[in-house]
PDB file of C-alpha atoms in Angstrom:
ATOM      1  CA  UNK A   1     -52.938 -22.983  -0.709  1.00 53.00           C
ATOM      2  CA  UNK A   2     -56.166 -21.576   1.286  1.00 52.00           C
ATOM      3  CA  UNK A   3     -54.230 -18.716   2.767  1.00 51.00           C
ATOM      4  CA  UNK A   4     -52.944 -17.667  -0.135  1.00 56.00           C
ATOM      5  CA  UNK A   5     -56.574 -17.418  -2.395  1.00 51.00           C
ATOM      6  CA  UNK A   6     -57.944 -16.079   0.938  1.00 52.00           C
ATOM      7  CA  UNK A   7     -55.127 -13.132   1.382  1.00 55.00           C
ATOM      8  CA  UNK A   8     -55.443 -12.857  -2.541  1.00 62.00           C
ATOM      9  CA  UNK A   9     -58.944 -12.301  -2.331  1.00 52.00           C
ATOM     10  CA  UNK A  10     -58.586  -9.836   1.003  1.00 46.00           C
ATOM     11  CA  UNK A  11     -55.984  -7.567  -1.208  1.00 53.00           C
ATOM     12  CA  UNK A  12     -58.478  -7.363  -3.844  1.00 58.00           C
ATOM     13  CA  UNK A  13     -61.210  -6.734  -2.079  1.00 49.00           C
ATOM     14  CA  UNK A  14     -59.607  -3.605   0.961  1.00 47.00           C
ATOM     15  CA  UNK A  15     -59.384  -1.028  -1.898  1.00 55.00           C
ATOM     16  CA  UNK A  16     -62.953  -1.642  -2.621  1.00 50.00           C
ATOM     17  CA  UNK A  17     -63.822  -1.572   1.098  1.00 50.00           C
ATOM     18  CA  UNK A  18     -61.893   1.603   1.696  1.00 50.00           C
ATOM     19  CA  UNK A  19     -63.491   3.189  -1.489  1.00 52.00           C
ATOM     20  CA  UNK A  20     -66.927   2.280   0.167  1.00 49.00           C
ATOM     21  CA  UNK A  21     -66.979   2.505   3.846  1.00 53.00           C
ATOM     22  CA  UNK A  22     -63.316   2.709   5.184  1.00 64.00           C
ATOM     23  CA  UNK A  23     -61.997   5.907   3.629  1.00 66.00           C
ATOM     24  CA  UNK A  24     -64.202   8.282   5.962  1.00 75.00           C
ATOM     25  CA  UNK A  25     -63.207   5.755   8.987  1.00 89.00           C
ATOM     26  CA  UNK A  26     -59.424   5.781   8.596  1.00 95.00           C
ATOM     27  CA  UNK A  27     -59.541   9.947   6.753  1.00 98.00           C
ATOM     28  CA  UNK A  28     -62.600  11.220   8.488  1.00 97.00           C
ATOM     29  CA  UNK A  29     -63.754  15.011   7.824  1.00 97.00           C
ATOM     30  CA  UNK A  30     -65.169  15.577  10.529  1.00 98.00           C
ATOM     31  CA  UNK A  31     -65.346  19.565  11.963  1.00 98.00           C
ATOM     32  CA  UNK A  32     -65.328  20.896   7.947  1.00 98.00           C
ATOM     33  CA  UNK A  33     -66.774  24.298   9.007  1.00 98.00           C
ATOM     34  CA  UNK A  34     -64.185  24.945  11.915  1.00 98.00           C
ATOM     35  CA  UNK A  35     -60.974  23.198  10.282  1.00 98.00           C
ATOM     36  CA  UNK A  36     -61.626  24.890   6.695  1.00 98.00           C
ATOM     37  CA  UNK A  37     -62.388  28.464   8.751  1.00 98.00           C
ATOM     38  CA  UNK A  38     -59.056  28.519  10.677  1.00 98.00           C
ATOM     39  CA  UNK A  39     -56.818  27.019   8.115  1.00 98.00           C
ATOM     40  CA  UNK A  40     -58.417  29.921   6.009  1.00 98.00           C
ATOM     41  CA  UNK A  41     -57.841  32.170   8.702  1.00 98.00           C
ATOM     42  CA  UNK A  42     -54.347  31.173   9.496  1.00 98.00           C
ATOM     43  CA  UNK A  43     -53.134  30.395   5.607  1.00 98.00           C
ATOM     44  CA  UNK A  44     -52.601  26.792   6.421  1.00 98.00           C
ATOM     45  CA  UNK A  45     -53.666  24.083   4.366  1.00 98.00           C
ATOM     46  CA  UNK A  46     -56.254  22.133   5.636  1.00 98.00           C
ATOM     47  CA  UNK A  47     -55.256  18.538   5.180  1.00 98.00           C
ATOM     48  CA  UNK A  48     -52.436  19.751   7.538  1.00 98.00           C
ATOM     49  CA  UNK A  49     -55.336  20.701  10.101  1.00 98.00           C
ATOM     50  CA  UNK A  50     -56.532  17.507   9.552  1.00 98.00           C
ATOM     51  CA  UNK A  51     -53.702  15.236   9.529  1.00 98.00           C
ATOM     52  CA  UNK A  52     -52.791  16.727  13.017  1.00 98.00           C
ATOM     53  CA  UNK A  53     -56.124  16.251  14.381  1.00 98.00           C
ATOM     54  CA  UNK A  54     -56.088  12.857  13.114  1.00 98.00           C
ATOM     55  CA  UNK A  55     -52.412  11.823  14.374  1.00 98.00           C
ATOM     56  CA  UNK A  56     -53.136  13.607  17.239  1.00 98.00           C
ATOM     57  CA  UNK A  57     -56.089  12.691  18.688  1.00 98.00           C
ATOM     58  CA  UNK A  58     -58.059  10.320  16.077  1.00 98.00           C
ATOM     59  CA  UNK A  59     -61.059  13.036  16.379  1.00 98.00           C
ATOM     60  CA  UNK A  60     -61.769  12.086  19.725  1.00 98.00           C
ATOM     61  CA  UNK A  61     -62.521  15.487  21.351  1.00 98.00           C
ATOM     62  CA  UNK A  62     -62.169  14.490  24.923  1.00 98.00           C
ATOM     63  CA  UNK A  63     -58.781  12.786  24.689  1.00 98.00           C
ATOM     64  CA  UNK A  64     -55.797  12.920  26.737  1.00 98.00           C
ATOM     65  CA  UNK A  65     -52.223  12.119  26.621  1.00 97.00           C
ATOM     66  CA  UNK A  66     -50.305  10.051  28.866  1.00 96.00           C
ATOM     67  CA  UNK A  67     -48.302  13.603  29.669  1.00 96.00           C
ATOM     68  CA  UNK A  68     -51.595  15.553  29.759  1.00 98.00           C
ATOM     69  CA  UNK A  69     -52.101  16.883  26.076  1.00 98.00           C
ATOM     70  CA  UNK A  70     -55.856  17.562  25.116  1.00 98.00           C
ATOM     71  CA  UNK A  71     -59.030  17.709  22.953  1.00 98.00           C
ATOM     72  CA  UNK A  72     -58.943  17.035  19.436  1.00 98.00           C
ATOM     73  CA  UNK A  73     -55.058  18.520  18.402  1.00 98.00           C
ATOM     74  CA  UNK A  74     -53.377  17.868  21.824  1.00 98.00           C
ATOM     75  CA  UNK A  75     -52.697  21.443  23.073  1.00 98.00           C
ATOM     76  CA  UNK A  76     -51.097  21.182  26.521  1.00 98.00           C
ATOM     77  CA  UNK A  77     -52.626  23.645  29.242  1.00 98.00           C
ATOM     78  CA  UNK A  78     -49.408  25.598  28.935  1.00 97.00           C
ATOM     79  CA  UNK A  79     -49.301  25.704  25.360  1.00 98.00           C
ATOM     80  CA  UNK A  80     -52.808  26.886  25.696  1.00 98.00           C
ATOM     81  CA  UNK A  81     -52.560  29.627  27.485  1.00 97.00           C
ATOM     82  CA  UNK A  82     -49.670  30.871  25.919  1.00 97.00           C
ATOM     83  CA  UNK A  83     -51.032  30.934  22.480  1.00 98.00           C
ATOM     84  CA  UNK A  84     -54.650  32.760  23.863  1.00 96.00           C
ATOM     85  CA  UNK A  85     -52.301  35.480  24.291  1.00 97.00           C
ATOM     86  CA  UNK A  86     -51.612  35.699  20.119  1.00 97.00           C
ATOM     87  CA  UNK A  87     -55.140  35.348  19.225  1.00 96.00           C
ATOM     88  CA  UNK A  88     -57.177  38.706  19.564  1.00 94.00           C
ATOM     89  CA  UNK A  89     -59.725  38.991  22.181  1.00 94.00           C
ATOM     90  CA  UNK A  90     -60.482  37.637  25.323  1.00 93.00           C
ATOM     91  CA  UNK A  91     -58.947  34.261  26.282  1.00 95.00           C
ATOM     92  CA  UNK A  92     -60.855  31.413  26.892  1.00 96.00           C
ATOM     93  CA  UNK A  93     -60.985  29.450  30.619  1.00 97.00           C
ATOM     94  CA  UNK A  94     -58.578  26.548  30.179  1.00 97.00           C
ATOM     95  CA  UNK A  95     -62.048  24.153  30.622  1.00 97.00           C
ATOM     96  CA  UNK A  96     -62.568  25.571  27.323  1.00 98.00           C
ATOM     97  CA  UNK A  97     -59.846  22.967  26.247  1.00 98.00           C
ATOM     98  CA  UNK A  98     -62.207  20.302  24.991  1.00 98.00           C
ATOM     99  CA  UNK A  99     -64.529  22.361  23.024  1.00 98.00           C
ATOM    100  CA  UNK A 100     -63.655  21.493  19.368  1.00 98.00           C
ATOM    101  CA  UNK A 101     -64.030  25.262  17.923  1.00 98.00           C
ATOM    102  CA  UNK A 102     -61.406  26.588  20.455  1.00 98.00           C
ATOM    103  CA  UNK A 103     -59.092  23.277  20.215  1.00 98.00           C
ATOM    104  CA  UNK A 104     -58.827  23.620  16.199  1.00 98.00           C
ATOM    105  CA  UNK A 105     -58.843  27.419  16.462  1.00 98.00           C
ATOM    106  CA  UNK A 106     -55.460  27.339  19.358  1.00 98.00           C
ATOM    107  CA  UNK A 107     -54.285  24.038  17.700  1.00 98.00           C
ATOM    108  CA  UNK A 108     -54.108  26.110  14.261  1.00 98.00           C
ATOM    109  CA  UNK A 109     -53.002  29.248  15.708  1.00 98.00           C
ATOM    110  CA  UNK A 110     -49.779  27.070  17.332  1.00 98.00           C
ATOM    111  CA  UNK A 111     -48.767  25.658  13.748  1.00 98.00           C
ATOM    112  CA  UNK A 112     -49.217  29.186  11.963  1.00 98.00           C
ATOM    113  CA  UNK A 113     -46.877  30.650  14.817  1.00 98.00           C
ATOM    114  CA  UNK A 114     -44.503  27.506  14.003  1.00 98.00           C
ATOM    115  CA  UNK A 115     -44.578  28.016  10.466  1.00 97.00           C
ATOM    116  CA  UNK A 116     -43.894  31.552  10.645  1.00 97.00           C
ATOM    117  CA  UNK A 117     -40.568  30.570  13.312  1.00 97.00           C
ATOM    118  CA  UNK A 118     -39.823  27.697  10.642  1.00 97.00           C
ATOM    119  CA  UNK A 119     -39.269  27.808   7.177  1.00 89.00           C
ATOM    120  CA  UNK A 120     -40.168  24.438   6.483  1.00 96.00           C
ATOM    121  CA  UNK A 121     -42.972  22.417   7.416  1.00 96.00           C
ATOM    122  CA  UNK A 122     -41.744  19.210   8.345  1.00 98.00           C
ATOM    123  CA  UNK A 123     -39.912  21.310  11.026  1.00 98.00           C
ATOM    124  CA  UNK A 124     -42.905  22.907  11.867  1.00 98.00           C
ATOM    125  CA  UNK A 125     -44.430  19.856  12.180  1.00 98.00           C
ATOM    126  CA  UNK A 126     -41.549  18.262  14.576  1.00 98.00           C
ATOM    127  CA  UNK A 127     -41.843  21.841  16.730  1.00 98.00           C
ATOM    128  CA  UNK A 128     -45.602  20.912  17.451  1.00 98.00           C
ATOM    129  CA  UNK A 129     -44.731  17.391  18.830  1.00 98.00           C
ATOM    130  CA  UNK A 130     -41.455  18.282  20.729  1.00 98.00           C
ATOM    131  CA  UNK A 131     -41.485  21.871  21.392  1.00 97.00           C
ATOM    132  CA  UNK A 132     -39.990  25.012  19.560  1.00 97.00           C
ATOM    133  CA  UNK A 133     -37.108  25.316  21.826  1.00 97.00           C
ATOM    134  CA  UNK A 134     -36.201  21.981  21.471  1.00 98.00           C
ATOM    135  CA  UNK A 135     -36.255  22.138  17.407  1.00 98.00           C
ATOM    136  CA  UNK A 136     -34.427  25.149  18.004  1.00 98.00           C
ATOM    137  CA  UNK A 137     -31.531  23.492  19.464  1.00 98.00           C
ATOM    138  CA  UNK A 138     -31.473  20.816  17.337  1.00 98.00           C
ATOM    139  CA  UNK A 139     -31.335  23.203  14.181  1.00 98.00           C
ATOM    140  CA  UNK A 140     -28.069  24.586  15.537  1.00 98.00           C
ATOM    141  CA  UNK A 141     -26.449  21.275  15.781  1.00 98.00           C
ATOM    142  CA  UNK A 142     -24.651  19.882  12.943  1.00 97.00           C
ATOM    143  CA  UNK A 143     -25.722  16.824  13.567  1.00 97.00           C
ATOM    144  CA  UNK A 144     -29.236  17.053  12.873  1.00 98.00           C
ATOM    145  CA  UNK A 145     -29.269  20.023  10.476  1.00 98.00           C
ATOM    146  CA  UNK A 146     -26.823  21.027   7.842  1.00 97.00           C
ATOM    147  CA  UNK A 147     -28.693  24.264   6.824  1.00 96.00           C
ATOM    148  CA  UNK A 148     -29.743  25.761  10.420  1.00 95.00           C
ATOM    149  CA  UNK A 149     -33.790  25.319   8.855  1.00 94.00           C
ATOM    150  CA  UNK A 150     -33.915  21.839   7.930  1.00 95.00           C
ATOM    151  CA  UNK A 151     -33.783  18.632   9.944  1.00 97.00           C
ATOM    152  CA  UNK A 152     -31.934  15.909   8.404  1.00 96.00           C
ATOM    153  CA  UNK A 153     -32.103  13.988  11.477  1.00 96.00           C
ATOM    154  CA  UNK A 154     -34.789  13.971  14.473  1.00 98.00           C
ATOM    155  CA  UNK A 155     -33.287  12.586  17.826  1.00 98.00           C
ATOM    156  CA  UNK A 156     -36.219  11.917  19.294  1.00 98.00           C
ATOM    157  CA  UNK A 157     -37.516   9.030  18.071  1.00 98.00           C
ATOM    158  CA  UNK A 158     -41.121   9.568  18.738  1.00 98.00           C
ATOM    159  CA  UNK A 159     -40.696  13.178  17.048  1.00 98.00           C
ATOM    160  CA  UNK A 160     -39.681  11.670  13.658  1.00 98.00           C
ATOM    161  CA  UNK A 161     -42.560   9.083  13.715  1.00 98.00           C
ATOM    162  CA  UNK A 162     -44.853  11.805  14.467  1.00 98.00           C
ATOM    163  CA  UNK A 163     -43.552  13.834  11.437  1.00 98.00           C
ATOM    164  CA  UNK A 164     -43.888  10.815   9.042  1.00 98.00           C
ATOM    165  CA  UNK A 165     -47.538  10.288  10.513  1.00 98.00           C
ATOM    166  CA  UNK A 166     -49.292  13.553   9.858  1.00 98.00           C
ATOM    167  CA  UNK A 167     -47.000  13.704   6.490  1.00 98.00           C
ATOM    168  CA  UNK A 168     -48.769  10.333   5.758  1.00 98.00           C
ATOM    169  CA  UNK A 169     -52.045  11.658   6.630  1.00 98.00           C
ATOM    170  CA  UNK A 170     -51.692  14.752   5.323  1.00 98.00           C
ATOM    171  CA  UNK A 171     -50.747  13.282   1.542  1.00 98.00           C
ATOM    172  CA  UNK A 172     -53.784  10.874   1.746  1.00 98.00           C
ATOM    173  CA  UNK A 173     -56.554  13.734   2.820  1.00 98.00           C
ATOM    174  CA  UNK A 174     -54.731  15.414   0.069  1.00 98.00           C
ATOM    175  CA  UNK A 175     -54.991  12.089  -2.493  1.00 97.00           C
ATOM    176  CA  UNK A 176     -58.536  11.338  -1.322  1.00 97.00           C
ATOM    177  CA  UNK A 177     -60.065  14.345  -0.740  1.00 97.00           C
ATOM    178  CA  UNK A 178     -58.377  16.959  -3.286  1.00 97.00           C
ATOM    179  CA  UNK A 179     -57.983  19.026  -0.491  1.00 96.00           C
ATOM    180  CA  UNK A 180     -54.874  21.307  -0.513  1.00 93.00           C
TER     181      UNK A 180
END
């Protein structure tokens, strides 16, 4: 009878907690001036910005992936140099990889470049985690696409849990924040 009142009271009381405390801990907003200038930049919305960085890295700017991703929206060193070479001006040294201004600003670039090879964004989205080649391919396969531009299926398991993550996250910065 205990654990019930006690979980009772718990349910009752996490809304409140969230409203007060949590929200910025589990949604944080952190990097406002850099996120809200490149999804400007790049005509992305940015709770999408956000929801990557979140799903991505948790807004830890030094993190790294068990296969080498890094900084705050995972950009592998490959996938960084390549996409220095679609942003104007001179590229940056790959140590630059941490810095959060250059992460967000390459991280954004790579989804603008995915939306404009995409037509839809939860495709976009499953191109960031496993690769625009590999989306590619799957988009020509019956099996996971009926249309050639949507995925009705993702094969790779960790792909479609990414997709639902920053979909999550991107609908609550969205709910919480009245962010677009």
């Amino acid at each position: 009878m205990r654990k019930k009142c006690t979980r009772r009271v718990l349910a009752m009381l996490l809304p409140l907690v969230l409203l007060l405390g949590g929200v910025g801990t589990l949604y944080p907003l952190r990097y406002q001036e850099i996120v809200n200038r490149y999804a400007e930049q790049y005509d992305l919305p940015p709770s999408l910005l956000y929801a990557v960085i979140r799903t991505e890295s948790h807004f830890q700017e030094d993190a790294v992936s068990r296969v080498g991703a890094k900084g705050l929206m995972q950009l592998m060193d490959s996938t960084y140099e390549w996409i220095q070479t679609k942003i104007p001006g001179e590229a940056e040294p790959l140590s630059s990889i941490f810095e959060p201004e250059i992460n967000i600003r390459c991280g954004a670039k790579v989804l603008d470049v995915l939306h404009d090879l995409f037509s839809e964004p939860e495709t976009a989205i499953a191109a960031y985690n496993a690769g625009n080649g590999t989306v590619s391919k799957w988009l020509k396969d019956e099996r996971y696409s009926a249309d050639g531009k949507t995925l009705k299926d993702i094969p790779y398991t960790e792909t479609a849990h990414y997709v639902e993550r920053v979909v999550e996250a991107q609908k609550r910065y969205q709910e919480l924040y009245h962010i677009q």
